[in-house]
PDB file of C-alpha atoms in Angstrom:
ATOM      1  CA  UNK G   6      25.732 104.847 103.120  1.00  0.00           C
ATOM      2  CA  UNK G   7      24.510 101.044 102.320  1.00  0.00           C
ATOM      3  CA  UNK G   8      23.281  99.226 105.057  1.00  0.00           C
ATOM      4  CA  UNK G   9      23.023  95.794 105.738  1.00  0.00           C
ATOM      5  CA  UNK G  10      19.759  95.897 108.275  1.00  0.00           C
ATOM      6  CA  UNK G  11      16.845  98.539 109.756  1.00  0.00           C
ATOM      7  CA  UNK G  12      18.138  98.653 112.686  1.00  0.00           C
ATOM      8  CA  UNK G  13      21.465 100.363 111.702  1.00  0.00           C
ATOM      9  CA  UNK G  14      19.894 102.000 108.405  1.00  0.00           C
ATOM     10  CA  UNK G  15      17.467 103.923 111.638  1.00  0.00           C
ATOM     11  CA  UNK G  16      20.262 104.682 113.825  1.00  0.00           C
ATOM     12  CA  UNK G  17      22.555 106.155 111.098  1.00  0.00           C
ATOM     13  CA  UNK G  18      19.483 108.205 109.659  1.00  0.00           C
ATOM     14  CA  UNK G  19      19.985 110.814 112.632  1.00  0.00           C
ATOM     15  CA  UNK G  20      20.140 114.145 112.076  1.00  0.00           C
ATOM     16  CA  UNK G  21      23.442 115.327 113.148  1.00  0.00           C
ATOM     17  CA  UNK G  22      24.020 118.558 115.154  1.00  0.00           C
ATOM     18  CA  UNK G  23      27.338 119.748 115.379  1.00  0.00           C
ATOM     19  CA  UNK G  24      28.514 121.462 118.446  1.00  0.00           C
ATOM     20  CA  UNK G  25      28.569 125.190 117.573  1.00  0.00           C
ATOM     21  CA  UNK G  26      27.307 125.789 113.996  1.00  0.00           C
ATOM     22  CA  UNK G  27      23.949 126.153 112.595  1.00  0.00           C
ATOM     23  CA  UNK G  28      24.488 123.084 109.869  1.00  0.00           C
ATOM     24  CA  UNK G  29      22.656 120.332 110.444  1.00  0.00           C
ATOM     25  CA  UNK G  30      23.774 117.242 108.465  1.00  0.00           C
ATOM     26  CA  UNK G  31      21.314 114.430 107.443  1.00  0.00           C
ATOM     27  CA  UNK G  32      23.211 111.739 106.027  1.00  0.00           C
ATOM     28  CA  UNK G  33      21.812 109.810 103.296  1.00  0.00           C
ATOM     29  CA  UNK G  34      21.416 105.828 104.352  1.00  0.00           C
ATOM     30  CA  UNK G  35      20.258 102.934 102.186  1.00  0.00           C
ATOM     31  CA  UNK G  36      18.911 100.326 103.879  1.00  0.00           C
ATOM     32  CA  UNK G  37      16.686  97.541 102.925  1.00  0.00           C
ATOM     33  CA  UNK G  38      13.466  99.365 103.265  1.00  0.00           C
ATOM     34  CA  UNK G  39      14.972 101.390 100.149  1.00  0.00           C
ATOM     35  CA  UNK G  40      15.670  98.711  97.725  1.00  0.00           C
ATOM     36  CA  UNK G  41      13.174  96.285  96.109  1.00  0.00           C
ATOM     37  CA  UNK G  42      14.213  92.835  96.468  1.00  0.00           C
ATOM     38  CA  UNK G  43      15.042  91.794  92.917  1.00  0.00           C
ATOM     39  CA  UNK G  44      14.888  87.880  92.039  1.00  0.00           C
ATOM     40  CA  UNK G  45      14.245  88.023  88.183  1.00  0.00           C
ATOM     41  CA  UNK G  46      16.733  87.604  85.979  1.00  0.00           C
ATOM     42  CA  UNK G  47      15.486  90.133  83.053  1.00  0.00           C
ATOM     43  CA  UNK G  48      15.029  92.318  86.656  1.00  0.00           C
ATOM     44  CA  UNK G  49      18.331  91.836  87.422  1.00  0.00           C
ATOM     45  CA  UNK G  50      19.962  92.885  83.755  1.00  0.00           C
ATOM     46  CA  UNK G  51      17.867  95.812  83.414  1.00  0.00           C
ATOM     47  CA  UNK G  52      19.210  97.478  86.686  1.00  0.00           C
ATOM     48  CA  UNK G  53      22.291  95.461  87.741  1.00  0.00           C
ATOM     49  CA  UNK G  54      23.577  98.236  90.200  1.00  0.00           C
ATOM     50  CA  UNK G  55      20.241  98.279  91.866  1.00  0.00           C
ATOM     51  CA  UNK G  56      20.553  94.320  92.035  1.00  0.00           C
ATOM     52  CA  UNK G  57      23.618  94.242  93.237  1.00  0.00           C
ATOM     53  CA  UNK G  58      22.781  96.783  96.452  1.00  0.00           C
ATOM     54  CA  UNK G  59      19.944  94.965  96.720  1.00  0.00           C
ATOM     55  CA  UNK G  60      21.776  91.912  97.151  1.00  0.00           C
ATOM     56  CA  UNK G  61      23.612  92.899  99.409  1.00  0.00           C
ATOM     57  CA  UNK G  62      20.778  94.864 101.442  1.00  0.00           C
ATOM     58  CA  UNK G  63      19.091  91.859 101.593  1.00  0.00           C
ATOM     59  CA  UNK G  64      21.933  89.325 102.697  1.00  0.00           C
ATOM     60  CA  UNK G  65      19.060  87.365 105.101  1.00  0.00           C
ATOM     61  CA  UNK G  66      17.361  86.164 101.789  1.00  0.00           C
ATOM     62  CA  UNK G  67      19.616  84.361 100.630  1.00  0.00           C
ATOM     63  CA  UNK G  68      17.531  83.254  97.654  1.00  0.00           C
ATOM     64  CA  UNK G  69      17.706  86.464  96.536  1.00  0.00           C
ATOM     65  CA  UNK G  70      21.523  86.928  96.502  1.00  0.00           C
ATOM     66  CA  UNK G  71      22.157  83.433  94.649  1.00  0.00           C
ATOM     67  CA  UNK G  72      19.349  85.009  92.286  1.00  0.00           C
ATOM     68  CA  UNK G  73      21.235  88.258  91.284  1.00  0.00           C
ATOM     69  CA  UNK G  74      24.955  86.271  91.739  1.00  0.00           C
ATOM     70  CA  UNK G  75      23.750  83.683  89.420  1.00  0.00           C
ATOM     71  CA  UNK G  76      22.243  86.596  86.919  1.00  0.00           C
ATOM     72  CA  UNK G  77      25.672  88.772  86.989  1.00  0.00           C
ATOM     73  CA  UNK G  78      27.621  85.762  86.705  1.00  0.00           C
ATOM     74  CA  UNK G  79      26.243  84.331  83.367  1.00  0.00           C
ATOM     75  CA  UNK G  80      25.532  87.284  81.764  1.00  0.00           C
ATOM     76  CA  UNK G  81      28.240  88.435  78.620  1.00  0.00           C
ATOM     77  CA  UNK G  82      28.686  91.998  79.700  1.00  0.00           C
ATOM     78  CA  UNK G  83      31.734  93.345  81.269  1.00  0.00           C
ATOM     79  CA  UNK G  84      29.738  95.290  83.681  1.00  0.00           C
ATOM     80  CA  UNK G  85      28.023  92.704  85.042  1.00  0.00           C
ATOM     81  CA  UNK G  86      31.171  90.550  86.458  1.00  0.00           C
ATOM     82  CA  UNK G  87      32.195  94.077  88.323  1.00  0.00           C
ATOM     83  CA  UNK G  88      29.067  93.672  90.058  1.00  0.00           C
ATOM     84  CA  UNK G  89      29.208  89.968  91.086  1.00  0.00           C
ATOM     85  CA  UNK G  90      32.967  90.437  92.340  1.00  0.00           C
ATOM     86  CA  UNK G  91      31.364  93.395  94.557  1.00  0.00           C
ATOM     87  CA  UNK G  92      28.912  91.637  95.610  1.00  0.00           C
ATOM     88  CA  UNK G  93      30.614  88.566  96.446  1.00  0.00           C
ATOM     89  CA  UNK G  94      33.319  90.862  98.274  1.00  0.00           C
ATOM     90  CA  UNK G  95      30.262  92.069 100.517  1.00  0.00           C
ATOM     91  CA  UNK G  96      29.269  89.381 101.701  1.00  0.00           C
ATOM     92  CA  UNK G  97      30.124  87.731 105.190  1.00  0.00           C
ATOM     93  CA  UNK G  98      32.672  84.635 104.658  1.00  0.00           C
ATOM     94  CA  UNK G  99      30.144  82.538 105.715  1.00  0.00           C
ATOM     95  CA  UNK G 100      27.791  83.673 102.582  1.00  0.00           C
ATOM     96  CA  UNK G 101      30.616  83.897 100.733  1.00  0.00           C
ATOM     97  CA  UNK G 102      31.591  80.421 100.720  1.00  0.00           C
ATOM     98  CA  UNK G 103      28.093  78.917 100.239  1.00  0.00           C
ATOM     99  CA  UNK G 104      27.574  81.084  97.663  1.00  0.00           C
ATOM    100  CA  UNK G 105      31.202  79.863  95.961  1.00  0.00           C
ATOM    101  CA  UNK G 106      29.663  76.503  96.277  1.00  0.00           C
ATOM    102  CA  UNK G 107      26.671  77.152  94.468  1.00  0.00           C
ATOM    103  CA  UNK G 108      28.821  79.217  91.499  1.00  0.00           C
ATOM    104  CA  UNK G 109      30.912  76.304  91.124  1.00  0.00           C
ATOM    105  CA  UNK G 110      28.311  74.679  89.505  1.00  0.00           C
ATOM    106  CA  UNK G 111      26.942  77.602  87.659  1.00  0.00           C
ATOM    107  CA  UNK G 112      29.809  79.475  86.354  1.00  0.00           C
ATOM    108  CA  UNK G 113      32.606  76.938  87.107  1.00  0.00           C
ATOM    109  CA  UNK G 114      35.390  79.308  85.306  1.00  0.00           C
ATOM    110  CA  UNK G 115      34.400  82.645  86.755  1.00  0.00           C
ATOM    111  CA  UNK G 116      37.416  84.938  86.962  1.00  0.00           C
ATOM    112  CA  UNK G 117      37.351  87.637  89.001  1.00  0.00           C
ATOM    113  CA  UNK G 118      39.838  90.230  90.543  1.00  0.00           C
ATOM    114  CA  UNK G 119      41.429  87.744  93.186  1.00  0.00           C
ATOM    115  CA  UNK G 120      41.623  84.536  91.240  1.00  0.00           C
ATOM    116  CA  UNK G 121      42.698  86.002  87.726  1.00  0.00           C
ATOM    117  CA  UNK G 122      46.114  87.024  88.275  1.00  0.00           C
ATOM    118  CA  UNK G 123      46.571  83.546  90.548  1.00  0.00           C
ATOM    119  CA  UNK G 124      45.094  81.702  86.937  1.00  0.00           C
ATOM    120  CA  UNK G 125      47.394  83.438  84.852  1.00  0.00           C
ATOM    121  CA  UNK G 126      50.492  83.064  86.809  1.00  0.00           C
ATOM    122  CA  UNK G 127      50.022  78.872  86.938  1.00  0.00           C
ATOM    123  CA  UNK G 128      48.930  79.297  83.442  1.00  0.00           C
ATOM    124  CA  UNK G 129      52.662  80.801  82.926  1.00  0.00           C
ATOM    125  CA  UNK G 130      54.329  78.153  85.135  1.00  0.00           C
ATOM    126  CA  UNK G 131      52.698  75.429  83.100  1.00  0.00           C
ATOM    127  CA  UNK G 132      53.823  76.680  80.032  1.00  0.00           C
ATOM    128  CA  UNK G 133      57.419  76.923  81.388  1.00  0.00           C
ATOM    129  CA  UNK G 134      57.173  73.465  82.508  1.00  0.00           C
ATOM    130  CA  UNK G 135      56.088  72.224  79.070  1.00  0.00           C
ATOM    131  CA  UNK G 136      59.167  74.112  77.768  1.00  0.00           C
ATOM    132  CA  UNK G 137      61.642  72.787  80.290  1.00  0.00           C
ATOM    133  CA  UNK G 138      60.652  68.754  79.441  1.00  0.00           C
ATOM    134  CA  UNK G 139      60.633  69.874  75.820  1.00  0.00           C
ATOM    135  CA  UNK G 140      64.120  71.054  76.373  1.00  0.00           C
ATOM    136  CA  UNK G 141      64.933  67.714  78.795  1.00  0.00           C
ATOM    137  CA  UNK G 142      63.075  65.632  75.891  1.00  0.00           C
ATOM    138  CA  UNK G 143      65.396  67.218  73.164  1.00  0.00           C
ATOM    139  CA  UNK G 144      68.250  66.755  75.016  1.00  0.00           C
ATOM    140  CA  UNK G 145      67.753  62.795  75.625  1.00  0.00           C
ATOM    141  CA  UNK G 146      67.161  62.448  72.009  1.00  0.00           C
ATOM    142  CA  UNK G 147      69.938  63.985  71.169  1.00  0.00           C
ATOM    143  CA  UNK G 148      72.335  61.913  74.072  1.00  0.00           C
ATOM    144  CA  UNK G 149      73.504  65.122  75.801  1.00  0.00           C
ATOM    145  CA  UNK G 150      73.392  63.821  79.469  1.00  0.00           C
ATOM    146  CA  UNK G 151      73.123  66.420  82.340  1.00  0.00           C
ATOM    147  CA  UNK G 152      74.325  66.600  85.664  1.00  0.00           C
ATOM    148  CA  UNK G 153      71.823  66.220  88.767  1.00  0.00           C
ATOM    149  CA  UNK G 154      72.236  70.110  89.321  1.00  0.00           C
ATOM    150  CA  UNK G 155      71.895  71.109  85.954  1.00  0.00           C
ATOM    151  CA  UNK G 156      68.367  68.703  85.167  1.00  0.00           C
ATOM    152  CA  UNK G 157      67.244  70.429  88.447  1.00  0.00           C
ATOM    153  CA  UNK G 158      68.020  73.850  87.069  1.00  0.00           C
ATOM    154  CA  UNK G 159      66.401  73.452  83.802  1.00  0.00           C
ATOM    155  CA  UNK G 160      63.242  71.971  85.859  1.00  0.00           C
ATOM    156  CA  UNK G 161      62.912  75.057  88.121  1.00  0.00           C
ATOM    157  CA  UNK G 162      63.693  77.533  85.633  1.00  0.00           C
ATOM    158  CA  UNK G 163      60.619  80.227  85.247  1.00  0.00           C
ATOM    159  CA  UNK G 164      62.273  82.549  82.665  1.00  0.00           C
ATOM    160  CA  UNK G 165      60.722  81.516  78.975  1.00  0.00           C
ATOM    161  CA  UNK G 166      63.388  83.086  77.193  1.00  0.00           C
ATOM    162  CA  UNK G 167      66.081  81.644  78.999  1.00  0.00           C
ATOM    163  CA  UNK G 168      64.131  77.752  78.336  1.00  0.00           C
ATOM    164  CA  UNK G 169      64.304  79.481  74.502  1.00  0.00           C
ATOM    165  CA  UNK G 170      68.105  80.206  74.249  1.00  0.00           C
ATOM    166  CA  UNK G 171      68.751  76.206  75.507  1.00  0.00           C
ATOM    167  CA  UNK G 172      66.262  75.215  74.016  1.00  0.00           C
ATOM    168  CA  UNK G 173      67.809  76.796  70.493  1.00  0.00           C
ATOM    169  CA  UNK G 174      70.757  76.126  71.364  1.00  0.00           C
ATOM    170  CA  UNK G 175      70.507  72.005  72.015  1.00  0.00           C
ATOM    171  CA  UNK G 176      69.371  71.807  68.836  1.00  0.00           C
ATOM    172  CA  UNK G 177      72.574  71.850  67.655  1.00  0.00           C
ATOM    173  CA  UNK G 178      74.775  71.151  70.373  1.00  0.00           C
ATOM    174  CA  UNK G 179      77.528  68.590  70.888  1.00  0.00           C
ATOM    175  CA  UNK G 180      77.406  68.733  74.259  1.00  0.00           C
ATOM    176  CA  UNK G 181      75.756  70.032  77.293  1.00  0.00           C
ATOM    177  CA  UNK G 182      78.294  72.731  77.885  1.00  0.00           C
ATOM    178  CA  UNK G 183      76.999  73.888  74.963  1.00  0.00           C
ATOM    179  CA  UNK G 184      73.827  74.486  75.640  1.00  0.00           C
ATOM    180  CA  UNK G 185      74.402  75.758  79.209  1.00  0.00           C
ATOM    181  CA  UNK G 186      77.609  77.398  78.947  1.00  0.00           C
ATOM    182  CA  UNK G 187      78.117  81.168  78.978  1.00  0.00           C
ATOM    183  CA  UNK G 188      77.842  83.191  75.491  1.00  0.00           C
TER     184      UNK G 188
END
């Protein structure tokens, strides 16, 4: 078990004596007497799992947590961004957001399990929205007006290949029925 201060590393460091049996368990607790406080970056990289326990051992310093964050963060190695998102998910909101702050400068860009799915999903809806004025753009050039409803429908469409058919489709259309008709 990691734990965040002595006090709690002591009290869950008991020897536990269950009522009628012989075992007696002795749970295994990690607390910040166990782990060195790591602030050097080539520390860091050599031992990132240590780090990032550490880190997180030692949430008080927070010198020490911006230290490792900041090493994890800008480091090219898979591994290494597990271990920031980990220890960034350990960390009390408060700590959390001042150290979001502080990455914001560092590592402006840096994905993680939360934010990457959100970034690719408005990365999609932008590129539907380019398609659906390319569409709107085609069809003013080629004078095939569109009802309220329909300019609204090609504007809120999300579906690529649907924006593709019309798309296709106007390019050699008379009219807008055409394009949006069934077939």
């Amino acid at each position: 078990m990691l734990v965040t201060n002595r006090a709690t590393a002591d009290r869950y460091r008991r020897p536990i004596a269950p009522p009628d049996n012989c075992l007696i368990l002795c749970p295994v607790v990690v607390g910040p007497d166990e782990l060195p406080i790591l602030r050097e970056r080539e520390d860091v990289l050599s031992s990132p799992e240590i780090a990032t326990l550490s880190a997180i051992a030692h949430q008080d310093d927070f010198d020490t947590v911006v230290s490792v964050a900041t090493a994890l963060a800008t480091f090219d190695d898979d591994r290494s961004l597990v271990y920031y998102d980990y220890l960034r998910g350990q960390l009390s909101e408060e700590l959390r957001a001042k150290l979001e702050d502080i990455m914001i400068e560092t590592a402006p860009r840096l994905p993680d399990r939360f934010t990457l799915p959100i970034e690719q999903e408005a990365e999609a809806r932008g590129e539907t929205r380019g398609e659906a004025k390319a569409l709107l753009t085609l069809l003013a050039a080629r004078n095939l007006t569109l009802t309220p409803d329909l300019r609204e429908t090609v504007e809120s469409c999300t579906d690529e290949e649907v924006l593709l058919r019309w798309t296709t489709r106007a390019a050699t259309a008379s009219s807008a029925h055409e394009v949006f008709g069934e077939g």
